[in-house]
Amino acid sequence: MKMKMNVFIVGMDRFNLKKLQRVPEAEECEFHAALYIDEIRNISQYDMDALIDKAEQRIKSTPGGIHAIVSYFDFPATDLIPILAEKFGVPGPDLECILKCQHKYWSRYEQKKIIPGHIPEFCPFDPFEDDPFSSINLELPFWIKPFRSFRSFLAFKITTKEQFYEYIDEIRENVSYIHEPFLYILKVHEIPDEIANMKESCIAEKPISGHQCTLEGYVFNKKVVIYGIVDSIKDQYFFSFLRYEYPSCLPDEVQNRMVDVCSRFIKHIGLDNSAFNVEFFYNQANDEVYLLEINSRISQSHADLFEKVHGMSHHRVMLQIALGREPDPLGQNGEFRYAAKFMYRTFEAGKVQRVPSEEEIDEVIKEIPGTIIKTRVVEGQRLSELQMQDSYSYELADIFVGAQNRDELVDKYNYILERIPFSIERKN
């Protein structure tokens, strides 16, 4: 009997493990946790030395060694993949290339060299200066955000100087949560001094707007491939994501321009042997495409969408690359023509009084096949205590649905909300 290959996951969780176990290559693999999800999420601080040591010890103690390492989560998982891959001699991307994607200022700095017409104006700043506003050489409005973050954590749109100072206190209080452990990676792993030694920790950039979407792709042996484009629909007032919808409704010509811009940047920074997703805007007013940010991983939020439409999640792409194999096309064997992930949100703080019961959720899933419902809160929880939320809302649940047309997606979602009520006690 042929021995199975040991595949280690940074941030192993039940939802994504099930997706991995359904891809064809899973029959050849045994999946192990390098780190579990609760070791990198909802924790008080990131001790990078301890996380790296824990992952290394688990890998070393597993009979048969390691054949591949993967992750579908952002910080610190994405940053640890190249470190651990190099340590154990398995396929993986170069750390500096990964950081040129994940470090928001460094990424913009590199983008300006190769795709200057497709990015906004930007500048770094130090939130701890006496007068940080004066060091930002951009006219209002602009966005401010940390060099390293995820899920729009500490990202604020600034329209007045007063608003800037209202939010800068929150940034000062919380920016070290990710920036300090990220700085550890920059300084310990021989990153250029001009980046590693920057006193700034935040970036300001002019707003870009239009139709937002995400390109999912990979680069293998220097060949860049885009295999899907997912639309991102936001709340028009608070900039929070309401749903991801697949496939994109953008014209092919616009999609092709995004692919070209993306490919040029990927090749410029030398990224190889990695999955990635790249967020873009298409501005219909001036018929231009703008790159928002690049992430050197699959978006696990899109996994179920690909599975519903293609019959296969893009976890297969991630796994094949990690095994040193060129990815196969996802195919067209899904049950639905369209799929969406809805983020059910509330925009006011409060205390959770009621969440749907397991029985209520199970009834809806039986009634609407293909539906997945993941609640994000528990009864008695204060929304203000939720970690890693965007700056404008609180996420109560994720709801995945499939349909044969776009209108049916929204109809199913609205019906599901009626069947799984939440109750929030608001402050007076």
Short mmCIF file of C-alpha atoms in Angstrom, two decimals:
data_model
loop_
_atom_site.label_atom_id
_atom_site.label_comp_id
_atom_site.label_asym_id
_atom_site.label_seq_id
_atom_site.Cartn_x
_atom_site.Cartn_y
_atom_site.Cartn_z
CA MET A 1 0.00 0.00 0.00
CA LYS A 2 1.39 3.39 -1.05
CA MET A 3 2.17 5.74 1.83
CA LYS A 4 0.10 8.90 1.91
CA MET A 5 1.74 12.32 1.66
CA ASN A 6 1.66 14.50 4.76
CA VAL A 7 0.12 17.90 4.04
CA PHE A 8 0.29 20.46 6.85
CA ILE A 9 -2.22 23.29 7.20
CA VAL A 10 -1.54 26.61 8.91
CA GLY A 11 -4.91 27.51 10.41
CA MET A 12 -6.72 24.18 10.10
CA ASP A 13 -10.49 24.53 10.53
CA ARG A 14 -13.41 22.20 9.93
CA PHE A 15 -15.06 24.16 7.08
CA ASN A 16 -11.98 24.29 4.86
CA LEU A 17 -10.75 20.83 5.80
CA LYS A 18 -13.98 19.42 4.38
CA LYS A 19 -13.37 21.32 1.15
CA LEU A 20 -9.83 19.91 0.95
CA GLN A 21 -10.98 16.38 1.63
CA ARG A 22 -13.30 16.52 -1.40
CA VAL A 23 -10.63 17.28 -4.03
CA PRO A 24 -9.20 14.31 -5.99
CA GLU A 25 -5.68 14.67 -4.57
CA ALA A 26 -7.04 14.18 -1.05
CA GLU A 27 -6.95 10.41 -1.61
CA GLU A 28 -3.15 10.65 -1.74
CA CYS A 29 -2.85 12.91 1.30
CA GLU A 30 -3.05 12.89 5.07
CA PHE A 31 -3.91 16.35 6.43
CA HIS A 32 -2.34 17.63 9.65
CA ALA A 33 -2.48 20.90 11.56
CA ALA A 34 0.75 22.86 11.64
CA LEU A 35 -1.39 25.34 13.55
CA TYR A 36 -5.11 25.18 14.36
CA ILE A 37 -7.45 28.05 13.59
CA ASP A 38 -7.94 28.92 17.26
CA GLU A 39 -4.16 29.40 17.56
CA ILE A 40 -4.17 32.23 15.00
CA ARG A 41 -7.63 33.77 15.46
CA ASN A 42 -9.33 35.45 18.42
CA ILE A 43 -6.11 35.54 20.43
CA SER A 44 -4.80 38.37 22.59
CA GLN A 45 -1.42 38.66 20.86
CA TYR A 46 0.72 37.02 18.17
CA ASP A 47 3.93 35.50 19.52
CA MET A 48 5.65 34.69 16.23
CA ASP A 49 8.53 32.75 17.80
CA ALA A 50 6.08 30.54 19.67
CA LEU A 51 3.86 29.99 16.61
CA ILE A 52 6.80 29.07 14.38
CA ASP A 53 8.23 26.76 17.04
CA LYS A 54 4.87 25.04 17.59
CA ALA A 55 4.41 24.47 13.86
CA GLU A 56 7.96 23.13 13.48
CA GLN A 57 7.58 20.72 16.39
CA ARG A 58 4.33 19.31 15.01
CA ILE A 59 5.89 18.80 11.60
CA LYS A 60 9.03 17.17 13.02
CA SER A 61 7.03 14.81 15.25
CA THR A 62 4.87 13.45 12.42
CA PRO A 63 5.99 10.05 11.06
CA GLY A 64 6.88 10.25 7.38
CA GLY A 65 7.88 13.91 7.43
CA ILE A 66 6.29 16.69 5.40
CA HIS A 67 5.41 16.77 1.70
CA ALA A 68 3.50 20.06 1.46
CA ILE A 69 2.31 23.02 3.51
CA VAL A 70 -0.75 25.16 2.74
CA SER A 71 -3.01 27.87 4.11
CA TYR A 72 -6.11 29.73 3.02
CA PHE A 73 -6.03 32.36 5.81
CA ASP A 74 -4.39 35.78 5.97
CA PHE A 75 -1.96 36.93 8.66
CA PRO A 76 -0.05 35.23 10.11
CA ALA A 77 -0.70 32.08 8.08
CA THR A 78 0.18 33.50 4.66
CA ASP A 79 3.43 34.94 6.04
CA LEU A 80 4.44 31.66 7.71
CA ILE A 81 4.03 29.46 4.61
CA PRO A 82 7.28 30.50 2.85
CA ILE A 83 9.21 30.40 6.14
CA LEU A 84 8.11 26.84 6.92
CA ALA A 85 8.36 25.66 3.30
CA GLU A 86 11.99 26.81 3.11
CA LYS A 87 12.79 25.33 6.52
CA PHE A 88 11.57 21.85 5.50
CA GLY A 89 12.51 21.94 1.81
CA VAL A 90 9.02 21.61 0.31
CA PRO A 91 7.53 23.64 -2.59
CA GLY A 92 6.55 27.18 -1.70
CA PRO A 93 6.90 30.82 -2.70
CA ASP A 94 9.74 33.16 -1.77
CA LEU A 95 9.11 35.17 1.42
CA GLU A 96 10.18 38.50 -0.07
CA CYS A 97 7.73 38.05 -2.97
CA ILE A 98 4.95 37.24 -0.51
CA LEU A 99 5.71 40.37 1.50
CA LYS A 100 5.66 42.48 -1.66
CA CYS A 101 2.03 41.40 -1.89
CA GLN A 102 1.00 41.60 1.76
CA HIS A 103 2.83 44.75 2.94
CA LYS A 104 0.45 47.46 1.72
CA TYR A 105 3.07 50.17 1.28
CA TRP A 106 5.78 47.92 -0.20
CA SER A 107 3.21 46.50 -2.59
CA ARG A 108 2.14 49.98 -3.76
CA TYR A 109 5.81 50.97 -4.08
CA GLU A 110 6.40 48.04 -6.45
CA GLN A 111 3.12 48.58 -8.29
CA LYS A 112 4.10 52.16 -9.05
CA LYS A 113 7.14 50.88 -10.96
CA ILE A 114 5.17 48.70 -13.37
CA ILE A 115 1.44 49.67 -13.37
CA PRO A 116 1.42 53.36 -12.28
CA GLY A 117 -1.77 54.20 -14.17
CA HIS A 118 -3.77 51.54 -12.34
CA ILE A 119 -3.21 52.51 -8.70
CA PRO A 120 -4.22 55.51 -6.55
CA GLU A 121 -1.91 58.14 -5.10
CA PHE A 122 -0.49 57.00 -1.75
CA CYS A 123 1.98 57.84 0.99
CA PRO A 124 3.17 56.25 4.26
CA PHE A 125 2.73 57.91 7.64
CA ASP A 126 3.53 57.36 11.29
CA PRO A 127 0.35 57.49 13.41
CA PHE A 128 2.43 58.23 16.52
CA GLU A 129 3.86 61.51 15.24
CA ASP A 130 2.70 64.63 17.09
CA ASP A 131 0.86 65.79 13.97
CA PRO A 132 0.55 62.82 11.57
CA PHE A 133 -2.04 64.59 9.42
CA SER A 134 0.55 67.16 8.30
CA SER A 135 2.84 64.42 6.97
CA ILE A 136 0.21 63.12 4.54
CA ASN A 137 0.71 64.83 1.19
CA LEU A 138 -2.70 63.90 -0.22
CA GLU A 139 -5.80 66.03 -0.51
CA LEU A 140 -8.96 64.88 1.25
CA PRO A 141 -10.71 62.49 1.01
CA PHE A 142 -8.39 59.53 1.50
CA TRP A 143 -8.29 56.13 3.18
CA ILE A 144 -5.95 55.26 6.04
CA LYS A 145 -5.00 51.70 6.98
CA PRO A 146 -2.09 49.78 8.56
CA PHE A 147 0.73 48.35 6.44
CA ARG A 148 -0.49 44.86 7.37
CA SER A 149 -4.08 43.99 8.17
CA PHE A 150 -6.99 41.86 7.00
CA ARG A 151 -10.79 42.00 6.88
CA SER A 152 -10.51 45.83 6.62
CA PHE A 153 -9.30 46.02 10.24
CA LEU A 154 -8.46 49.66 11.15
CA ALA A 155 -9.29 50.92 7.64
CA PHE A 156 -11.07 54.29 7.68
CA LYS A 157 -12.23 56.69 5.00
CA ILE A 158 -11.24 60.23 5.98
CA THR A 159 -13.20 63.22 4.71
CA THR A 160 -12.17 65.89 7.27
CA LYS A 161 -9.15 66.64 9.44
CA GLU A 162 -11.34 66.29 12.53
CA GLN A 163 -12.39 62.84 11.41
CA PHE A 164 -8.74 61.86 10.94
CA TYR A 165 -7.93 62.66 14.57
CA GLU A 166 -11.08 60.91 15.73
CA TYR A 167 -9.85 57.67 14.15
CA ILE A 168 -6.12 58.07 14.73
CA ASP A 169 -6.57 57.36 18.45
CA GLU A 170 -8.15 54.01 17.60
CA ILE A 171 -5.29 53.21 15.24
CA ARG A 172 -2.69 54.17 17.85
CA GLU A 173 -4.38 51.91 20.37
CA ASN A 174 -4.67 48.86 18.11
CA VAL A 175 -2.15 49.03 15.26
CA SER A 176 0.53 47.11 17.17
CA TYR A 177 -1.71 44.02 17.34
CA ILE A 178 -0.60 42.98 13.85
CA HIS A 179 2.17 45.46 13.03
CA GLU A 180 4.58 44.34 15.78
CA PRO A 181 4.52 40.61 14.93
CA PHE A 182 4.66 41.53 11.23
CA LEU A 183 7.70 43.71 11.94
CA TYR A 184 9.31 40.68 13.58
CA ILE A 185 9.07 38.81 10.26
CA LEU A 186 10.46 41.78 8.34
CA LYS A 187 13.49 42.19 10.60
CA VAL A 188 14.36 38.56 11.28
CA HIS A 189 14.17 37.33 7.69
CA GLU A 190 16.55 39.68 5.83
CA ILE A 191 14.08 42.05 4.23
CA PRO A 192 15.63 45.22 2.71
CA ASP A 193 16.44 47.79 5.41
CA GLU A 194 14.52 50.58 3.69
CA ILE A 195 11.33 48.56 4.27
CA ALA A 196 12.14 46.74 7.52
CA ASN A 197 13.33 49.91 9.28
CA MET A 198 10.53 52.26 8.27
CA LYS A 199 9.23 54.25 11.23
CA GLU A 200 5.86 54.50 9.50
CA SER A 201 3.28 51.77 10.08
CA CYS A 202 0.29 53.07 8.08
CA ILE A 203 -0.54 54.10 4.54
CA ALA A 204 -2.86 56.79 3.23
CA GLU A 205 -4.24 56.49 -0.28
CA LYS A 206 -6.77 58.23 -2.46
CA PRO A 207 -10.11 56.46 -2.88
CA ILE A 208 -10.78 54.36 -5.95
CA SER A 209 -14.32 53.43 -6.81
CA GLY A 210 -16.52 51.57 -9.24
CA HIS A 211 -17.46 47.93 -9.72
CA GLN A 212 -15.35 45.87 -7.31
CA CYS A 213 -14.27 42.31 -8.00
CA THR A 214 -11.57 39.78 -7.14
CA LEU A 215 -9.44 37.79 -9.56
CA GLU A 216 -8.57 34.30 -8.31
CA GLY A 217 -5.45 32.86 -9.88
CA TYR A 218 -2.09 31.19 -9.48
CA VAL A 219 1.45 31.34 -10.79
CA PHE A 220 3.27 28.07 -11.39
CA ASN A 221 6.74 27.86 -12.96
CA LYS A 222 6.35 31.57 -13.79
CA LYS A 223 3.11 30.98 -15.73
CA VAL A 224 0.25 33.24 -14.51
CA VAL A 225 -3.30 31.87 -14.77
CA ILE A 226 -6.61 33.49 -13.76
CA TYR A 227 -9.39 30.93 -13.41
CA GLY A 228 -12.27 32.95 -11.91
CA ILE A 229 -13.49 36.47 -11.17
CA VAL A 230 -15.83 37.12 -8.23
CA ASP A 231 -17.89 40.31 -7.83
CA SER A 232 -17.79 42.07 -4.45
CA ILE A 233 -20.96 43.98 -3.57
CA LYS A 234 -20.66 46.54 -0.76
CA ASP A 235 -23.03 48.61 1.33
CA GLN A 236 -23.21 52.00 -0.39
CA TYR A 237 -22.95 54.00 2.84
CA PHE A 238 -20.60 52.07 5.13
CA PHE A 239 -18.25 50.33 2.63
CA SER A 240 -18.82 46.92 4.26
CA PHE A 241 -19.01 43.80 2.07
CA LEU A 242 -22.57 42.51 1.70
CA ARG A 243 -21.89 39.58 -0.63
CA TYR A 244 -19.46 37.91 -3.02
CA GLU A 245 -21.12 36.76 -6.25
CA TYR A 246 -19.75 34.37 -8.87
CA PRO A 247 -19.23 34.50 -11.80
CA SER A 248 -18.61 38.20 -12.41
CA CYS A 249 -21.05 40.20 -14.50
CA LEU A 250 -18.29 42.44 -15.91
CA PRO A 251 -17.76 42.43 -19.70
CA ASP A 252 -15.02 40.08 -20.94
CA GLU A 253 -13.04 43.02 -22.32
CA VAL A 254 -12.85 44.64 -18.86
CA GLN A 255 -11.96 41.33 -17.23
CA ASN A 256 -9.14 40.83 -19.74
CA ARG A 257 -7.66 44.22 -18.90
CA MET A 258 -7.64 43.31 -15.22
CA VAL A 259 -5.92 40.03 -16.04
CA ASP A 260 -3.24 41.89 -18.00
CA VAL A 261 -2.55 44.38 -15.17
CA CYS A 262 -2.46 41.58 -12.62
CA SER A 263 -0.09 39.44 -14.71
CA ARG A 264 2.34 42.30 -15.23
CA PHE A 265 2.60 42.93 -11.50
CA ILE A 266 2.96 39.24 -10.58
CA LYS A 267 5.82 38.87 -13.07
CA HIS A 268 7.43 42.13 -11.92
CA ILE A 269 7.79 41.03 -8.28
CA GLY A 270 8.84 37.50 -9.26
CA LEU A 271 6.07 35.68 -7.38
CA ASP A 272 6.06 31.99 -8.28
CA ASN A 273 4.52 28.72 -7.11
CA SER A 274 1.68 30.42 -5.27
CA ALA A 275 -2.05 30.92 -5.43
CA PHE A 276 -3.23 34.53 -5.20
CA ASN A 277 -6.29 36.74 -5.30
CA VAL A 278 -6.28 40.34 -6.51
CA GLU A 279 -8.96 42.93 -5.80
CA PHE A 280 -9.81 45.40 -8.56
CA PHE A 281 -12.19 48.26 -9.30
CA TYR A 282 -13.64 49.03 -12.71
CA ASN A 283 -14.49 52.74 -12.93
CA GLN A 284 -17.16 53.09 -15.60
CA ALA A 285 -16.86 56.89 -15.64
CA ASN A 286 -13.34 56.85 -17.09
CA ASP A 287 -13.32 53.24 -18.31
CA GLU A 288 -10.25 52.37 -16.24
CA VAL A 289 -9.31 49.43 -14.02
CA TYR A 290 -7.55 49.97 -10.68
CA LEU A 291 -5.76 47.47 -8.47
CA LEU A 292 -6.82 47.67 -4.82
CA GLU A 293 -4.69 44.94 -3.24
CA ILE A 294 -3.15 41.53 -3.79
CA ASN A 295 -3.21 38.56 -1.41
CA SER A 296 -0.85 35.61 -1.90
CA ARG A 297 -3.39 32.88 -1.16
CA ILE A 298 -6.77 31.61 -2.28
CA SER A 299 -9.71 33.42 -0.71
CA GLN A 300 -11.40 30.77 1.40
CA SER A 301 -14.53 32.95 1.27
CA HIS A 302 -14.81 32.00 -2.42
CA ALA A 303 -14.27 28.25 -2.00
CA ASP A 304 -17.93 27.29 -1.77
CA LEU A 305 -18.77 29.53 -4.73
CA PHE A 306 -16.35 27.63 -6.97
CA GLU A 307 -17.60 24.32 -5.65
CA LYS A 308 -21.22 25.22 -6.39
CA VAL A 309 -20.45 26.41 -9.95
CA HIS A 310 -17.53 24.17 -10.96
CA GLY A 311 -18.15 21.13 -8.80
CA MET A 312 -14.70 21.68 -7.28
CA SER A 313 -13.36 24.27 -4.83
CA HIS A 314 -10.13 26.11 -5.60
CA HIS A 315 -8.58 24.36 -2.62
CA ARG A 316 -7.50 21.93 -5.35
CA VAL A 317 -5.42 24.66 -7.00
CA MET A 318 -3.76 25.47 -3.68
CA LEU A 319 -3.04 21.81 -2.92
CA GLN A 320 -1.67 20.95 -6.36
CA ILE A 321 0.76 23.89 -6.27
CA ALA A 322 1.91 22.92 -2.76
CA LEU A 323 2.60 19.39 -4.06
CA GLY A 324 4.68 20.83 -6.91
CA ARG A 325 2.10 20.03 -9.59
CA GLU A 326 0.62 22.27 -12.27
CA PRO A 327 -3.07 22.85 -11.39
CA ASP A 328 -5.82 21.28 -13.49
CA PRO A 329 -8.83 23.32 -14.71
CA LEU A 330 -11.68 23.30 -12.19
CA GLY A 331 -14.21 21.96 -14.72
CA GLN A 332 -17.91 22.76 -15.17
CA ASN A 333 -19.65 20.14 -13.07
CA GLY A 334 -21.38 22.26 -10.45
CA GLU A 335 -25.07 22.12 -9.52
CA PHE A 336 -25.60 25.85 -10.01
CA ARG A 337 -24.85 28.52 -12.62
CA TYR A 338 -24.38 31.19 -9.93
CA ALA A 339 -23.30 31.26 -6.30
CA ALA A 340 -22.89 33.84 -3.55
CA LYS A 341 -21.59 34.29 -0.05
CA PHE A 342 -23.74 36.78 1.87
CA MET A 343 -22.35 38.51 4.96
CA TYR A 344 -25.28 39.30 7.24
CA ARG A 345 -24.27 42.41 9.19
CA THR A 346 -25.52 44.96 11.65
CA PHE A 347 -24.18 48.50 11.76
CA GLU A 348 -24.87 49.30 15.41
CA ALA A 349 -23.24 47.95 18.55
CA GLY A 350 -25.23 45.94 21.05
CA LYS A 351 -25.54 42.64 22.88
CA VAL A 352 -26.63 39.44 21.14
CA GLN A 353 -29.93 38.30 22.63
CA ARG A 354 -30.79 35.50 20.22
CA VAL A 355 -29.14 33.45 17.48
CA PRO A 356 -30.85 30.84 15.30
CA SER A 357 -31.03 27.36 16.79
CA GLU A 358 -29.39 24.37 15.10
CA GLU A 359 -32.88 23.05 14.35
CA GLU A 360 -33.89 26.29 12.59
CA ILE A 361 -30.71 26.23 10.52
CA ASP A 362 -31.10 22.53 9.63
CA GLU A 363 -34.68 23.10 8.45
CA VAL A 364 -33.58 25.86 6.08
CA ILE A 365 -30.72 23.75 4.71
CA LYS A 366 -33.13 20.88 4.00
CA GLU A 367 -35.56 23.26 2.33
CA ILE A 368 -32.93 24.99 0.17
CA PRO A 369 -30.32 22.41 -0.91
CA GLY A 370 -26.75 23.64 -1.15
CA THR A 371 -27.20 26.28 1.54
CA ILE A 372 -24.50 26.71 4.19
CA ILE A 373 -25.07 28.92 7.26
CA LYS A 374 -22.19 29.86 9.60
CA THR A 375 -23.16 31.98 12.59
CA ARG A 376 -20.42 34.34 13.79
CA VAL A 377 -21.82 35.30 17.20
CA VAL A 378 -23.23 33.61 20.30
CA GLU A 379 -25.96 34.64 22.72
CA GLY A 380 -24.76 37.07 25.37
CA GLN A 381 -21.86 38.33 23.26
CA ARG A 382 -21.21 42.06 22.97
CA LEU A 383 -20.64 43.03 19.36
CA SER A 384 -17.99 45.56 20.36
CA GLU A 385 -15.86 42.66 21.61
CA LEU A 386 -15.74 40.89 18.23
CA GLN A 387 -12.21 40.77 16.82
CA MET A 388 -11.05 41.73 13.32
CA GLN A 389 -14.27 43.36 12.12
CA ASP A 390 -14.25 46.11 9.53
CA SER A 391 -14.49 49.66 10.84
CA TYR A 392 -18.20 50.13 10.19
CA SER A 393 -20.13 46.94 10.99
CA TYR A 394 -20.40 43.65 12.87
CA GLU A 395 -20.74 40.35 11.00
CA LEU A 396 -23.45 38.09 12.43
CA ALA A 397 -23.48 35.24 9.92
CA ASP A 398 -22.16 33.97 6.59
CA ILE A 399 -24.76 32.47 4.27
CA PHE A 400 -23.75 30.55 1.12
CA VAL A 401 -26.35 29.89 -1.58
CA GLY A 402 -26.44 28.64 -5.18
CA ALA A 403 -28.95 29.47 -7.90
CA GLN A 404 -29.65 29.33 -11.63
CA ASN A 405 -29.81 33.13 -11.99
CA ARG A 406 -28.66 36.20 -10.05
CA ASP A 407 -32.10 37.28 -8.87
CA GLU A 408 -32.68 33.86 -7.35
CA LEU A 409 -29.56 34.29 -5.21
CA VAL A 410 -30.97 37.40 -3.53
CA ASP A 411 -34.45 35.90 -3.21
CA LYS A 412 -33.08 32.84 -1.43
CA TYR A 413 -31.00 34.99 0.90
CA ASN A 414 -33.93 37.19 1.90
CA TYR A 415 -36.08 34.13 2.54
CA ILE A 416 -33.35 32.54 4.69
CA LEU A 417 -33.07 35.67 6.84
CA GLU A 418 -36.78 35.45 7.61
CA ARG A 419 -36.30 31.88 8.79
CA ILE A 420 -33.23 32.39 11.01
CA PRO A 421 -33.87 35.53 13.09
CA PHE A 422 -31.18 37.21 15.18
CA SER A 423 -31.99 39.60 18.02
CA ILE A 424 -29.64 42.37 19.21
CA GLU A 425 -30.23 44.45 22.32
CA ARG A 426 -29.17 47.99 21.43
CA LYS A 427 -27.66 50.55 23.75
CA ASN A 428 -29.94 53.40 24.74
#
